[in-house]
Each structure stands twice: as structure tokens, then as C-alpha cells.
Short mmCIF file of C-alpha atoms and ligand atoms in Angstrom, two decimals:
data_model
loop_
_atom_site.label_atom_id
_atom_site.label_comp_id
_atom_site.label_asym_id
_atom_site.label_seq_id
_atom_site.Cartn_x
_atom_site.Cartn_y
_atom_site.Cartn_z
CA UNK A 26 0.00 0.00 0.00
CA UNK A 27 1.08 3.53 -0.64
CA UNK A 28 2.86 5.55 2.04
CA UNK A 29 0.11 8.13 1.64
CA UNK A 30 -2.46 5.65 2.95
CA UNK A 31 -4.61 7.08 5.76
CA UNK A 32 -7.45 5.67 7.86
CA UNK A 33 -8.09 8.64 10.09
CA UNK A 34 -7.74 12.41 10.12
CA UNK A 35 -4.91 12.02 12.62
CA UNK A 36 -2.98 9.94 10.06
CA UNK A 37 -3.86 12.25 7.21
CA UNK A 38 -2.58 15.25 9.18
CA UNK A 39 0.59 13.43 10.19
CA UNK A 40 1.42 12.64 6.54
CA UNK A 41 0.67 16.25 5.60
CA UNK A 42 3.01 17.53 8.34
CA UNK A 43 5.80 15.05 7.53
CA UNK A 44 5.71 15.75 3.82
CA UNK A 45 4.86 19.43 3.98
CA UNK A 46 1.65 18.91 2.03
CA UNK A 47 -1.85 20.32 2.12
CA UNK A 48 -4.87 18.04 2.52
CA UNK A 49 -5.33 17.91 -1.26
CA UNK A 50 -1.62 17.19 -1.69
CA UNK A 51 -1.85 14.02 0.40
CA UNK A 52 -5.11 12.79 -1.16
CA UNK A 53 -3.80 13.41 -4.66
CA UNK A 54 -0.65 11.36 -4.02
CA UNK A 55 -2.68 8.61 -2.37
CA UNK A 56 -4.98 8.44 -5.40
CA UNK A 57 -2.06 8.39 -7.87
CA UNK A 58 -0.52 5.41 -6.05
CA UNK A 59 -3.87 3.65 -5.71
CA UNK A 60 -4.62 3.83 -9.42
CA UNK A 61 -1.01 3.65 -10.59
CA UNK A 62 -1.61 6.77 -12.67
CA UNK A 63 0.19 10.05 -13.19
CA UNK A 64 -0.79 13.22 -11.37
CA UNK A 65 -2.08 14.71 -14.63
CA UNK A 66 -4.36 11.74 -15.27
CA UNK A 67 -5.84 11.78 -11.78
CA UNK A 68 -6.33 15.55 -11.89
CA UNK A 69 -7.94 15.25 -15.31
CA UNK A 70 -10.41 12.67 -14.00
CA UNK A 71 -11.36 15.03 -11.18
CA UNK A 72 -11.61 17.86 -13.72
CA UNK A 73 -14.18 15.79 -15.60
CA UNK A 74 -16.30 15.55 -12.45
CA UNK A 75 -15.95 19.31 -11.99
CA UNK A 76 -17.22 19.81 -15.55
CA UNK A 77 -20.32 17.73 -14.73
CA UNK A 78 -20.86 19.83 -11.61
CA UNK A 79 -20.64 22.98 -13.73
CA UNK A 80 -23.14 21.60 -16.22
CA UNK A 81 -25.57 20.76 -13.41
CA UNK A 82 -25.17 24.28 -11.99
CA UNK A 83 -25.89 25.81 -15.39
CA UNK A 84 -28.93 23.62 -15.86
CA UNK A 85 -30.28 24.36 -12.40
CA UNK A 86 -29.85 28.12 -12.69
CA UNK A 87 -31.11 28.53 -16.24
CA UNK A 88 -33.58 25.79 -17.12
CA UNK A 89 -37.11 25.31 -15.88
CA UNK A 90 -36.90 22.25 -13.71
CA UNK A 91 -39.48 20.23 -11.92
CA UNK A 92 -39.20 16.96 -10.06
CA UNK A 93 -41.48 14.05 -11.03
CA UNK A 94 -43.61 14.81 -7.94
CA UNK A 95 -43.79 18.47 -8.97
CA UNK A 96 -42.82 19.58 -5.47
CA UNK A 97 -39.41 21.09 -6.11
CA UNK A 98 -37.67 23.05 -8.88
CA UNK A 99 -36.92 26.70 -9.58
CA UNK A 100 -35.72 27.60 -6.07
CA UNK A 101 -32.11 28.08 -7.10
CA UNK A 102 -33.28 30.39 -9.87
CA UNK A 103 -35.26 32.53 -7.44
CA UNK A 104 -32.24 32.88 -5.17
CA UNK A 105 -30.05 33.80 -8.12
CA UNK A 106 -32.51 36.45 -9.31
CA UNK A 107 -32.55 37.95 -5.84
CA UNK A 108 -28.76 37.97 -5.70
CA UNK A 109 -28.47 39.58 -9.14
CA UNK A 110 -30.95 42.26 -8.09
CA UNK A 111 -28.69 43.09 -5.15
CA UNK A 112 -31.38 42.09 -2.66
CA UNK A 113 -29.67 39.16 -0.95
CA UNK A 114 -29.13 39.53 2.78
CA UNK A 115 -26.11 37.23 2.62
CA UNK A 116 -22.73 38.51 1.58
CA UNK A 117 -21.72 37.90 -2.03
CA UNK A 118 -20.03 34.50 -1.81
CA UNK A 119 -22.71 33.00 0.39
CA UNK A 120 -25.51 34.38 -1.78
CA UNK A 121 -23.95 32.71 -4.81
CA UNK A 122 -23.24 29.47 -2.99
CA UNK A 123 -26.80 29.00 -1.74
CA UNK A 124 -28.29 29.64 -5.18
CA UNK A 125 -25.88 27.20 -6.80
CA UNK A 126 -26.28 24.53 -4.15
CA UNK A 127 -30.06 24.65 -4.33
CA UNK A 128 -30.05 24.69 -8.12
CA UNK A 129 -27.84 21.60 -8.28
CA UNK A 130 -29.93 19.77 -5.68
CA UNK A 131 -32.98 20.57 -7.82
CA UNK A 132 -31.27 19.13 -10.88
CA UNK A 133 -30.83 15.95 -8.84
CA UNK A 134 -34.47 15.92 -7.75
CA UNK A 135 -35.60 16.39 -11.34
CA UNK A 136 -33.61 13.43 -12.59
CA UNK A 137 -30.73 15.39 -14.06
CA UNK A 138 -27.09 14.30 -14.06
CA UNK A 139 -25.08 15.10 -10.94
CA UNK A 140 -21.92 14.05 -9.15
CA UNK A 141 -22.69 12.46 -5.76
CA UNK A 142 -20.65 14.37 -3.14
CA UNK A 143 -20.73 12.31 -1.02
CA UNK A 144 -24.34 11.32 -1.86
CA UNK A 145 -26.87 12.38 -4.46
CA UNK A 146 -29.14 13.97 -1.84
CA UNK A 147 -26.32 16.26 -0.69
CA UNK A 148 -24.78 16.83 -4.13
CA UNK A 149 -25.29 20.62 -4.22
CA UNK A 150 -23.20 21.73 -1.26
CA UNK A 151 -19.65 21.10 -2.46
CA UNK A 152 -20.04 22.48 -6.01
CA UNK A 153 -22.10 25.38 -4.62
CA UNK A 154 -19.23 26.45 -2.37
CA UNK A 155 -16.53 25.76 -4.98
CA UNK A 156 -18.17 27.61 -7.85
CA UNK A 157 -19.16 30.55 -5.64
CA UNK A 158 -15.56 30.98 -4.46
CA UNK A 159 -14.34 30.67 -8.03
CA UNK A 160 -16.62 33.47 -9.15
CA UNK A 161 -16.04 35.78 -6.19
CA UNK A 162 -12.32 35.23 -5.59
CA UNK A 163 -11.29 34.63 -9.20
CA UNK A 164 -9.83 31.18 -8.39
CA UNK A 165 -8.18 29.10 -11.09
CA UNK A 166 -9.62 25.76 -12.24
CA UNK A 167 -6.58 23.97 -10.76
CA UNK A 168 -7.38 25.32 -7.32
CA UNK A 169 -10.93 24.02 -7.61
CA UNK A 170 -9.58 20.59 -8.40
CA UNK A 171 -7.38 20.84 -5.28
CA UNK A 172 -10.53 21.74 -3.37
CA UNK A 173 -12.23 18.59 -4.65
CA UNK A 174 -9.32 16.42 -3.51
CA UNK A 175 -9.32 18.05 -0.08
CA UNK A 176 -13.07 17.41 0.15
CA UNK A 177 -12.53 13.81 -0.95
CA UNK A 178 -10.05 13.37 1.92
CA UNK A 179 -12.65 14.46 4.47
CA UNK A 180 -15.26 12.18 2.92
CA UNK A 181 -12.83 9.25 2.82
CA UNK A 182 -12.03 9.57 6.51
CA UNK A 183 -15.74 9.84 7.35
CA UNK A 184 -16.69 6.93 5.08
CA UNK A 185 -13.98 4.76 6.60
CA UNK A 186 -15.37 5.25 10.10
CA UNK A 187 -19.05 5.81 9.46
CA UNK A 188 -21.71 5.06 6.89
CA UNK A 189 -22.56 8.01 4.65
CA UNK A 190 -26.18 7.09 4.20
CA UNK A 191 -29.14 8.85 5.74
CA UNK A 192 -30.82 5.48 6.19
CA UNK A 193 -27.97 4.35 8.42
CA UNK A 194 -27.02 7.44 10.43
CA UNK A 195 -29.41 10.24 9.54
CA UNK A 196 -28.90 13.38 7.50
CA UNK A 197 -25.85 14.40 9.54
CA UNK A 198 -24.03 11.72 7.54
CA UNK A 199 -25.14 13.20 4.22
CA UNK A 200 -25.67 16.96 4.52
CA UNK A 201 -23.38 17.13 7.56
CA UNK A 202 -20.48 15.36 5.87
CA UNK A 203 -21.05 17.25 2.61
CA UNK A 204 -20.78 20.55 4.53
CA UNK A 205 -17.62 19.31 6.26
CA UNK A 206 -16.14 18.41 2.87
CA UNK A 207 -17.07 21.80 1.39
CA UNK A 208 -15.67 23.68 4.41
CA UNK A 209 -12.32 21.91 4.04
CA UNK A 210 -12.33 22.58 0.30
CA UNK A 211 -12.95 26.29 0.92
CA UNK A 212 -9.99 26.44 3.30
CA UNK A 213 -7.73 24.53 0.91
CA UNK A 214 -8.61 26.77 -2.03
CA UNK A 215 -8.05 30.00 -0.14
CA UNK A 216 -4.59 29.07 1.08
CA UNK A 217 -5.28 27.38 4.42
CA UNK A 218 -3.13 24.50 5.62
CA UNK A 219 -4.15 20.92 6.38
CA UNK A 220 -4.83 21.58 10.06
CA UNK A 221 -7.08 24.52 9.26
CA UNK A 222 -8.94 22.48 6.63
CA UNK A 223 -9.49 19.64 9.11
CA UNK A 224 -10.70 22.16 11.70
CA UNK A 225 -13.15 23.65 9.22
CA UNK A 226 -14.55 20.18 8.54
CA UNK A 227 -14.86 19.54 12.27
CA UNK A 228 -16.64 22.84 12.88
CA UNK A 229 -19.09 22.12 10.08
CA UNK A 230 -19.88 18.63 11.31
CA UNK A 231 -20.26 19.80 14.92
CA UNK A 232 -22.78 22.34 13.71
CA UNK A 233 -24.93 19.67 12.06
CA UNK A 234 -24.52 16.93 14.66
CA UNK A 235 -27.76 15.05 15.11
CA UNK A 236 -29.49 16.21 11.95
CA UNK A 237 -32.16 13.63 11.20
CA UNK A 238 -33.18 12.15 7.87
CA UNK A 239 -36.84 12.90 7.31
CA UNK A 240 -37.70 13.21 3.62
CA UNK A 241 -41.36 13.91 2.88
CA UNK A 242 -42.93 10.90 1.20
CA UNK A 243 -39.50 9.28 1.11
CA UNK A 244 -38.59 11.54 -1.83
CA UNK A 245 -35.21 13.28 -1.95
CA UNK A 246 -36.92 16.68 -2.13
CA UNK A 247 -38.29 18.20 1.09
CA UNK A 248 -36.27 19.09 3.19
CA UNK A 249 -33.28 17.81 1.21
CA UNK A 250 -33.15 20.54 -1.43
CA UNK A 251 -33.35 23.32 1.14
CA UNK A 252 -30.70 21.64 3.28
CA UNK A 253 -28.30 21.83 0.36
CA UNK A 254 -28.59 25.63 0.41
CA UNK A 255 -28.39 25.98 4.19
CA UNK A 256 -25.57 23.42 4.22
CA UNK A 257 -23.54 25.45 1.71
CA UNK A 258 -23.87 28.62 3.81
CA UNK A 259 -23.00 26.58 6.89
CA UNK A 260 -19.82 25.29 5.19
CA UNK A 261 -18.64 28.82 4.40
CA UNK A 262 -19.27 29.90 7.99
CA UNK A 263 -17.29 26.90 9.25
CA UNK A 264 -14.40 27.78 6.91
CA UNK A 265 -14.32 31.35 8.24
CA UNK A 266 -14.36 30.11 11.83
CA UNK A 267 -11.39 27.84 11.15
CA UNK A 268 -9.45 30.42 9.13
CA UNK A 269 -9.99 33.03 11.85
CA UNK A 270 -8.14 30.68 14.17
CA UNK A 271 -11.01 30.01 16.55
CA UNK A 272 -10.11 26.97 18.63
CA UNK A 273 -12.07 23.89 17.59
CA UNK A 274 -10.78 21.62 20.43
CA UNK A 275 -12.46 18.38 19.36
CA UNK A 276 -10.50 16.46 16.69
CA UNK A 277 -12.38 15.53 13.50
CA UNK A 278 -12.01 11.79 14.16
CA UNK A 279 -13.77 12.15 17.49
CA UNK A 280 -16.55 14.19 15.92
CA UNK A 281 -17.10 11.45 13.34
CA UNK A 282 -17.19 8.86 16.13
CA UNK A 283 -19.79 10.99 17.92
CA UNK A 284 -21.82 11.16 14.71
CA UNK A 285 -21.85 7.36 14.58
CA UNK A 286 -23.04 7.14 18.20
CA UNK A 287 -25.75 9.71 17.62
CA UNK A 288 -26.81 8.11 14.35
CA UNK A 289 -27.14 4.68 15.93
CA UNK A 290 -29.26 6.17 18.69
CA UNK A 291 -31.73 7.61 16.18
CA UNK A 292 -34.96 5.64 15.96
CA UNK A 293 -35.82 4.24 12.51
CA UNK A 294 -38.45 6.97 11.99
CA UNK A 295 -35.60 9.48 11.78
CA UNK A 296 -33.52 7.49 9.34
CA UNK A 297 -34.98 7.95 5.88
CA UNK A 298 -38.19 6.01 6.40
CA UNK A 299 -40.24 9.13 5.75
CA UNK A 300 -42.08 8.44 9.00
CA UNK A 301 -40.66 11.02 11.42
CA UNK A 302 -39.35 14.57 11.69
CA UNK A 303 -40.44 16.87 8.87
CA UNK A 304 -41.95 13.91 7.02
CA UNK A 305 -44.38 13.33 9.90
CA UNK A 306 -45.80 16.86 9.88
CA UNK A 307 -49.49 16.93 8.98
CA UNK A 308 -48.81 18.98 5.85
CA UNK A 309 -46.04 16.59 4.84
CA UNK A 310 -48.40 13.63 5.18
CA UNK A 311 -50.99 15.46 3.12
CA UNK A 312 -48.46 16.15 0.36
CA UNK A 313 -47.38 12.52 0.39
CA UNK A 314 -51.00 11.38 0.11
CA UNK A 315 -51.58 13.76 -2.79
CA UNK A 316 -48.66 12.11 -4.56
CA UNK A 317 -50.31 8.75 -4.11
CA UNK A 318 -47.85 7.55 -1.47
CA UNK A 319 -50.20 5.62 0.76
CA UNK A 320 -48.44 5.27 4.05
CA UNK A 321 -44.84 6.24 4.29
CA UNK A 322 -44.33 3.70 7.09
CA UNK A 323 -44.38 0.96 4.50
CA UNK A 324 -41.54 2.77 2.80
CA UNK A 325 -39.25 1.72 5.61
CA UNK A 326 -37.58 -1.02 3.68
CA UNK A 327 -36.94 1.27 0.78
CA UNK A 328 -34.17 3.60 1.90
CA UNK A 329 -33.68 6.47 -0.49
CA UNK A 330 -29.90 6.67 -0.03
CA UNK A 331 -30.48 10.32 -0.80
CA UNK B 14 -11.01 3.83 -0.32
CA UNK B 15 -11.04 5.79 -3.55
CA UNK B 16 -11.40 9.58 -3.89
CA UNK B 17 -13.79 9.05 -6.79
CA UNK B 18 -16.16 7.05 -4.61
CA UNK B 19 -16.60 10.18 -2.50
CA UNK B 20 -16.65 12.70 -5.36
CA UNK B 21 -18.85 10.42 -7.42
CA UNK B 22 -20.39 8.42 -8.90
CA UNK B 23 -21.72 10.49 -11.75
CA UNK B 24 -25.39 9.60 -11.79
CA UNK B 25 -28.92 10.56 -12.66
CA UNK B 26 -30.84 11.77 -9.61
CA UNK B 27 -32.62 11.61 -7.29
CA UNK B 28 -30.94 8.66 -5.56
CA UNK B 29 -28.92 5.57 -6.24
CA UNK B 30 -31.67 3.18 -5.14
CA UNK B 31 -34.50 4.89 -6.99
CA UNK B 32 -32.71 5.64 -10.23
CA UNK B 33 -29.50 3.68 -10.68
CA UNK B 34 -30.96 0.50 -9.14
CA UNK B 35 -34.03 0.64 -11.37
CA UNK B 36 -31.99 1.34 -14.51
CA UNK B 37 -29.85 -1.69 -13.66
CA UNK B 38 -32.91 -3.92 -13.26
CA UNK B 39 -34.12 -2.80 -16.69
CA UNK B 40 -30.73 -3.40 -18.30
CA UNK B 41 -30.37 -6.84 -16.76
CA UNK B 42 -33.87 -7.84 -17.86
CA UNK B 43 -33.08 -6.68 -21.38
CA UNK B 44 -29.89 -8.74 -21.37
CA UNK B 45 -31.84 -11.79 -20.19
CA UNK B 46 -34.30 -11.37 -23.05
CA UNK B 47 -31.23 -11.10 -25.29
CA UNK B 48 -32.67 -8.51 -27.64
CA UNK B 49 -34.41 -5.16 -27.70
CA UNK B 50 -37.89 -5.69 -26.20
CA UNK B 51 -40.87 -4.55 -28.26
CA UNK B 52 -43.40 -5.01 -25.49
CA UNK B 53 -42.97 -4.72 -21.73
CA UNK B 54 -45.50 -5.24 -19.01
CA UNK B 55 -44.10 -3.84 -15.76
CA UNK B 56 -45.87 -5.12 -12.66
CA UNK B 57 -44.91 -3.39 -9.40
CA UNK B 58 -45.18 -5.06 -6.05
CA UNK B 59 -46.66 -3.48 -2.91
CA UNK B 60 -44.91 -0.41 -1.62
CA UNK B 61 -42.86 -0.15 -4.80
CA UNK B 62 -46.09 0.58 -6.64
CA UNK B 63 -46.97 3.42 -4.23
CA UNK B 64 -43.71 5.31 -4.53
CA UNK B 65 -42.49 4.52 -7.99
CA UNK B 66 -43.87 7.55 -9.83
CA UNK B 67 -42.77 10.25 -7.42
CA UNK B 68 -39.28 8.83 -7.49
CA UNK B 69 -39.12 8.53 -11.27
CA UNK B 70 -38.45 4.82 -10.85
CA UNK B 71 -40.90 4.03 -13.68
CA UNK B 72 -38.78 6.08 -16.09
CA UNK B 73 -35.59 4.48 -14.80
CA UNK B 74 -36.92 0.94 -15.36
CA UNK B 75 -37.90 1.78 -18.94
CA UNK B 76 -34.56 3.53 -19.53
CA UNK B 77 -32.83 0.28 -18.58
CA UNK B 78 -35.05 -1.69 -20.96
CA UNK B 79 -33.95 0.72 -23.70
CA UNK B 80 -30.34 -0.06 -22.81
CA UNK B 81 -29.48 3.39 -21.38
CA UNK B 82 -26.61 3.77 -18.94
CA UNK B 83 -27.23 4.83 -15.31
CA UNK B 84 -25.65 8.25 -16.01
CA UNK B 85 -27.53 8.85 -19.29
CA UNK B 86 -29.53 12.09 -19.22
CA UNK B 87 -32.20 10.48 -21.41
CA UNK B 88 -33.33 8.44 -18.38
CA UNK B 89 -35.72 11.24 -17.50
CA UNK B 90 -37.36 11.10 -20.95
CA UNK B 91 -37.46 7.30 -21.17
CA UNK B 92 -41.29 7.03 -21.05
CA UNK B 93 -41.59 9.43 -23.99
CA UNK B 94 -38.67 7.85 -25.87
CA UNK B 95 -39.93 4.25 -25.55
CA UNK B 96 -42.59 4.37 -28.31
CA UNK B 97 -40.08 6.00 -30.65
CA UNK B 98 -37.68 3.12 -29.98
CA UNK B 99 -40.45 0.67 -30.82
CA UNK B 100 -41.11 -0.35 -27.21
CA UNK B 101 -44.66 -0.50 -25.92
CA UNK B 102 -44.85 -0.29 -22.13
CA UNK B 103 -47.71 -0.89 -19.73
CA UNK B 104 -47.63 -0.60 -15.95
CA UNK B 105 -49.63 -2.49 -13.39
CA UNK B 106 -49.56 -3.73 -9.83
CA UNK B 107 -49.19 -7.30 -8.69
CA UNK B 108 -48.77 -9.01 -5.36
CA UNK B 109 -45.57 -10.99 -5.85
CA UNK B 110 -45.91 -12.74 -2.51
CA UNK B 111 -43.29 -12.83 0.19
CA UNK B 112 -40.60 -10.76 -1.54
CA UNK B 113 -38.52 -7.65 -0.85
CA UNK B 114 -40.89 -4.65 -0.77
CA UNK B 115 -39.17 -3.01 -3.74
CA UNK B 116 -39.84 -5.78 -6.22
CA UNK B 117 -41.04 -5.81 -9.78
CA UNK B 118 -42.03 -8.34 -12.42
CA UNK B 119 -41.14 -7.57 -16.02
CA UNK B 120 -42.91 -9.48 -18.78
CA UNK B 121 -40.84 -8.82 -21.86
CA UNK B 122 -41.44 -9.68 -25.46
CA UNK B 123 -38.91 -9.29 -28.24
CA UNK B 124 -39.05 -10.22 -31.91
CA UNK B 125 -37.50 -13.61 -31.16
CA UNK B 126 -38.88 -14.62 -27.81
CA UNK B 127 -40.30 -13.66 -24.47
CA UNK B 128 -39.25 -13.87 -20.86
CA UNK B 129 -40.60 -13.15 -17.40
CA UNK B 130 -38.13 -11.63 -14.94
CA UNK B 131 -38.60 -10.83 -11.27
CA UNK B 132 -36.17 -8.46 -9.56
CA UNK B 133 -35.71 -6.42 -6.38
CA UNK B 134 -33.98 -3.11 -5.71
CA UNK B 135 -32.08 -3.63 -2.47
CA UNK B 136 -30.91 -0.10 -1.68
CA UNK B 137 -27.88 1.80 -2.91
CA UNK B 138 -27.62 0.75 -6.52
CA UNK B 139 -27.75 -2.92 -5.49
CA UNK B 140 -30.28 -5.11 -7.27
CA UNK B 141 -30.97 -8.80 -7.60
CA UNK B 142 -32.74 -10.82 -10.28
CA UNK B 143 -34.79 -13.39 -8.34
CA UNK B 144 -36.62 -15.26 -11.04
CA UNK B 145 -36.32 -16.01 -14.73
CA UNK B 146 -39.57 -17.56 -15.96
CA UNK B 147 -40.32 -20.31 -13.43
CA UNK B 148 -36.73 -20.61 -12.17
CA UNK B 149 -35.45 -19.13 -8.94
CA UNK B 150 -32.11 -17.43 -9.52
CA UNK B 151 -29.84 -14.93 -7.80
CA UNK B 152 -28.11 -12.59 -10.24
CA UNK B 153 -26.58 -9.37 -8.94
CA UNK B 154 -25.28 -8.07 -12.24
CA UNK B 155 -21.91 -6.91 -10.97
CA UNK B 156 -19.95 -9.83 -12.44
CA UNK B 157 -20.02 -11.30 -15.95
CA UNK B 158 -22.80 -13.91 -15.86
CA UNK B 159 -23.85 -16.84 -18.03
CA UNK B 160 -27.32 -18.33 -17.85
CA UNK B 161 -27.90 -21.72 -19.46
CA UNK B 162 -31.10 -23.75 -19.82
CA UNK B 163 -30.94 -27.49 -20.50
CA UNK B 164 -32.67 -30.75 -19.58
CA UNK B 165 -31.38 -31.92 -16.20
CA UNK B 166 -28.90 -34.71 -17.11
CA UNK B 167 -25.51 -35.69 -15.72
CA UNK B 168 -22.46 -34.16 -17.37
CA UNK B 169 -23.72 -30.75 -18.44
CA UNK B 170 -22.23 -28.90 -15.47
CA UNK B 171 -18.89 -30.62 -15.93
CA UNK B 172 -18.90 -29.81 -19.64
CA UNK B 173 -19.56 -26.11 -18.95
CA UNK B 174 -16.89 -26.01 -16.24
CA UNK B 175 -14.39 -27.60 -18.65
CA UNK B 176 -15.18 -25.06 -21.37
CA UNK B 177 -14.62 -22.20 -18.92
CA UNK B 178 -11.39 -23.68 -17.58
CA UNK B 179 -10.20 -24.19 -21.16
CA UNK B 180 -10.30 -20.45 -21.84
CA UNK B 181 -8.86 -19.52 -18.46
CA UNK B 182 -12.07 -18.11 -17.00
CA UNK B 183 -12.48 -18.61 -13.27
CA UNK B 184 -15.91 -19.44 -11.86
CA UNK B 185 -16.82 -17.01 -9.06
CA UNK B 186 -20.12 -18.70 -8.29
CA UNK B 187 -22.45 -21.29 -9.80
CA UNK B 188 -26.03 -22.14 -9.00
CA UNK B 189 -28.35 -24.65 -10.60
CA UNK B 190 -32.08 -24.55 -10.13
CA UNK B 191 -34.53 -27.21 -11.27
CA UNK B 192 -38.24 -27.57 -11.08
CA UNK B 193 -37.89 -31.28 -10.42
CA UNK B 194 -35.00 -33.72 -10.66
CA UNK B 195 -34.55 -34.92 -14.23
CA UNK B 196 -36.62 -32.09 -15.69
CA UNK B 197 -35.57 -28.71 -16.97
CA UNK B 198 -32.57 -27.04 -15.27
CA UNK B 199 -31.22 -23.51 -15.26
CA UNK B 200 -27.58 -22.84 -14.52
CA UNK B 201 -26.26 -19.41 -13.50
CA UNK B 202 -22.49 -18.98 -13.60
CA UNK B 203 -20.72 -15.85 -12.43
CA UNK B 204 -17.15 -15.41 -13.59
CA UNK B 205 -14.14 -13.42 -12.40
CA UNK B 206 -12.94 -12.59 -15.91
CA UNK B 207 -14.77 -11.11 -18.88
CA UNK B 208 -16.46 -13.75 -21.02
CA UNK B 209 -14.35 -14.27 -24.19
CA UNK B 210 -16.18 -14.02 -27.54
CA UNK B 211 -16.11 -17.71 -28.55
CA UNK B 212 -17.40 -19.10 -25.26
CA UNK B 213 -21.15 -18.64 -25.65
CA UNK B 214 -21.25 -20.28 -29.13
CA UNK B 215 -19.17 -23.17 -27.71
CA UNK B 216 -21.66 -23.61 -24.87
CA UNK B 217 -24.57 -23.47 -27.28
CA UNK B 218 -22.92 -26.25 -29.28
CA UNK B 219 -22.95 -28.61 -26.29
CA UNK B 220 -25.39 -31.49 -26.73
CA UNK B 221 -28.76 -30.87 -25.05
CA UNK B 222 -28.04 -27.19 -24.41
CA UNK B 223 -31.23 -25.27 -25.12
CA UNK B 224 -30.44 -21.69 -24.40
CA UNK B 225 -27.38 -19.72 -23.29
CA UNK B 226 -27.40 -16.04 -22.47
CA UNK B 227 -24.56 -13.77 -21.54
CA UNK B 228 -25.13 -10.90 -19.13
CA UNK B 229 -22.40 -8.29 -18.95
CA UNK B 230 -22.02 -6.41 -15.66
CA UNK B 231 -24.17 -3.25 -15.49
S1 SF4 C 419 -32.79 11.85 2.00
FE1 SF4 C 419 -32.38 12.13 4.21
S2 SF4 C 419 -30.17 12.19 4.41
FE2 SF4 C 419 -30.62 12.52 2.24
S3 SF4 C 419 -30.69 14.75 2.07
FE3 SF4 C 419 -32.79 14.06 2.43
S4 SF4 C 419 -33.09 14.22 4.64
FE4 SF4 C 419 -30.88 14.32 4.25
#
């Protein structure tokens, strides 16, 4: 196995310190060794994923989308219009990120092509943050690819120690981990070191600890699409907290372990069965019935893996 | 662990179980028929029937029958594209008995023949083919697979194993199902290596072999 192999954030940070690398630097070398490919080839493959993210963003912001249920679509566009009109309450980068993240999540809900990051249900957060920073800070494509590798490192550590499915551990494992990945990517792309990137991921995941998985009617729509926008803003906040040097105290590995404990303690109703949380609200049940979904309890054996 | 498992896969939304899994079921069923279907009756079991439309699973199943890939953007338009591709689709509900809740029966008709396939979507993009016509099978579609129908007589299994060994293909798993001893048998062989071009014709040439189909991983 490659000397860049890592099972935990502690190991990842040790390699980064020993070799004088950023988070992306370690993950990139690990991936080269794993595939037996050159740096250019591995970067190109990631660049292809970035291109698909860009295409999804374009589609979500400019086309009229609607999910098969008809419940979601067009939200990213509304946010973008508001931003362009100078009405957004968020600062520039955040305003862009939330529009992009929602638009991409809507592309997913309407059966468009996306890149799972780490899952399809949470696919808007990482590209939302990346593309917003690109536009606002004038970042080069190569830096965005670094950001994706840094994000991959966070996701790999989390996936090694926890499941990344809402059905297993709740939405904290999808939206929470996606926000952690995006926060680390933001730090990487704006010149932060590996420790700062890991801290940003930890801050983001702490902030979403315990988030339950409660999709209305079992569809990856409500509240999933909205959580992509709030998750993107959350990731940028976490990156700022880490870059400002605010002490995070709890190491990322311990936060992931806590997420596993919390996730296991969640009753099945709060793990993607569409039977608890937001999905159990009277209005949610009514919407589900209108869509012809009889009783979402029976959906229990059909995890959405959103 | 692979970085592209985290930043990826590239897929059609909204979720791996609802879209990718259903596309895979459709593709496997098409491979089992062995030709482009012209008619498909899709019968959904229990809870699958309640949720299938909202999730777009109906479109994904048909996309698979049309041979589309899981990341093909035409998946969304599959219901509209089917008639243009010469495929007539009908949907219905059917109680398939004591099966996984997300199960479906596909009655397919091509120009050459017809087949009935029962499959379940297990979560993630994992699927399993449970039945081909009256035979119980277990085909996951992630390894190259051969399905052979023949009258249940001694020697057929050994002959198939010898053919595979002769071309250096390792058997990953083999299962034979029969309705009754001495009657019709169905053999499912999963292999570690890709199935070389000459193998299926060689199997078909075995005495008593009635039907051999090759299913590439989807
Ligand atoms: S399906 Fe569950 S885990 Fe996935 S985004 Fe929706 S609420 Fe979160």
C-alpha cells in the first residue's frame, strides 16, 4: 500500500506535516498510487467531475426544472434572481453558494445528471461552495480541483469510520459530511493549511450533529433541497471560523465517532423512512398522500440513499 | 477507499436506489431477453407501486429496458422515448408474494422470444434478479454472468466447467435450479474474468443445451 495511505484524520494530518503537504496534496498522491496513474491523469479525472458539476449548476440556474412529484424546482433560480438584483441579505459569496447549491440539488431531484458528493441527496453543497468561491475570488480551475481532492479526503475519513447514508445514520451523515467536505475545500482553495482544513470540517460537522433524515414521502426533495442551500452557507461559515483561528478543540475523528453514536441512537423513523421529523408533519403527510404515497411507514424497507 | 467514490459516482438523480438501481434492473432484464424488447408489461409489487412515480423509478426501469446507462440524461425522458424506440410499455400492480418490498415483475417480449423476470432493488444501486420464468435465480449483475437452460442430465455442469477452464475463466459462483429432478434445469455462472467471444457459441454447441445467455455487468 502507498505511504500516503490514511485511515483517520490524525494519520492524514501526520502525513501532511511530515511531507509538507496540504490536505489535497496528500489525497492526490494517495490516489495516484492507488490507481497507478500520473498526477495529470488523476487531476484530469477530477476535472471531468468538476465539468459535470458545472453543467448541473448551469442547468439548475437557467432551465425550468421540476421533479417528477412536482414539489421542487426553480428555487435556485429565485435565489439567483434575488442575488443579481442586489437584494440578498447574505454577503456575495454566500448568496452565490446557496443559489448554486439549491439549483444543483434541484437538478438531482428532477432526474438530471449530478456528481454524488458524497451522496446524491447532498450533491449541491460542495459544487455550490466551490463555484461561488471561483466566481467571487477569481480562483483558477486547478485550485478548484485541489478543493475537490481536499473534500474527498474528508469524505474518505468519514466513510472509513461511518456510513454516509441517511438510512444508516441520519442526514448528519449526508448533509453534515457534505458541509464538512465543502468547508475543508474552501480552506484549501483560499490558502489554508491541512490543520485549518481539518478544523473547518470539524466545525461544520459539529454544527450539524444530530441532523435527522426525514424526507417527505421518502422523496429526496423536502427538506433535502433546502438543506443543500443551508448546508452550503453553513460550510462557508465553518471555513471562516477555522481560518480566523477560533479553537475547535475536538479532533475531527472524534466528531465522526460521535456522529456514529448519535446516528445509531436515532430511531428508525428518523432514518430515511419518511415516517418522522419533517416527514411526519401533517402537511407533509398530506403532500405525500396527494402524490399517491399511501403510508410512508411501508416505505421503511426502501431507503432512499439520498 | 477511492477519492472518486466520494466525489462520485456520476449519476442521474434523485438517488442511487431509486434511479440507478431501477436502470440496472431494466438493463439486466433486457440482457436476459437477449434482444431489444418490443413489449414490456411492468408489474410493481406493494410499496414499490406506491412510490415509484414520485421517485421517477418508472422512467428508470424503462430507460434500462432501452439499454441506457445509469448516467444517461435520457433516463428522464425514457417514457416518452420508448414508443419512438419501438417499445410499448404498460404498468400495473401485482402481489408478488413474500418478496422484498421493492420488487417488480417484467414481462418482456422481443421479436424472437419472451421472458418473465422478477427483480428487487435492495438499496444503494444494489439489485438482484430473483426469477427467470419459473426458475429461482440470484443474479446481482456486478460480475459477468452466463445463464444456461438445459434438460437436467448428468455431465452438463462438468462440460460447462471444462469449457470455462479451457479459456482460463475462473468461476466465481455457480447455482443450478430445477423444477424437479430430471426435468428442466437452469444454470447461473458468475465469472471473475470477462467472457471471451467464442465461449457462448461453444456452450450453445454442447449437446442438449437449449439456451445460453450472456449478461455483462451493469
Ligand atoms: S434523503 Fe435524508 S439524508 Fe438525504 S438529504 Fe434528504 S433528509 Fe438528508
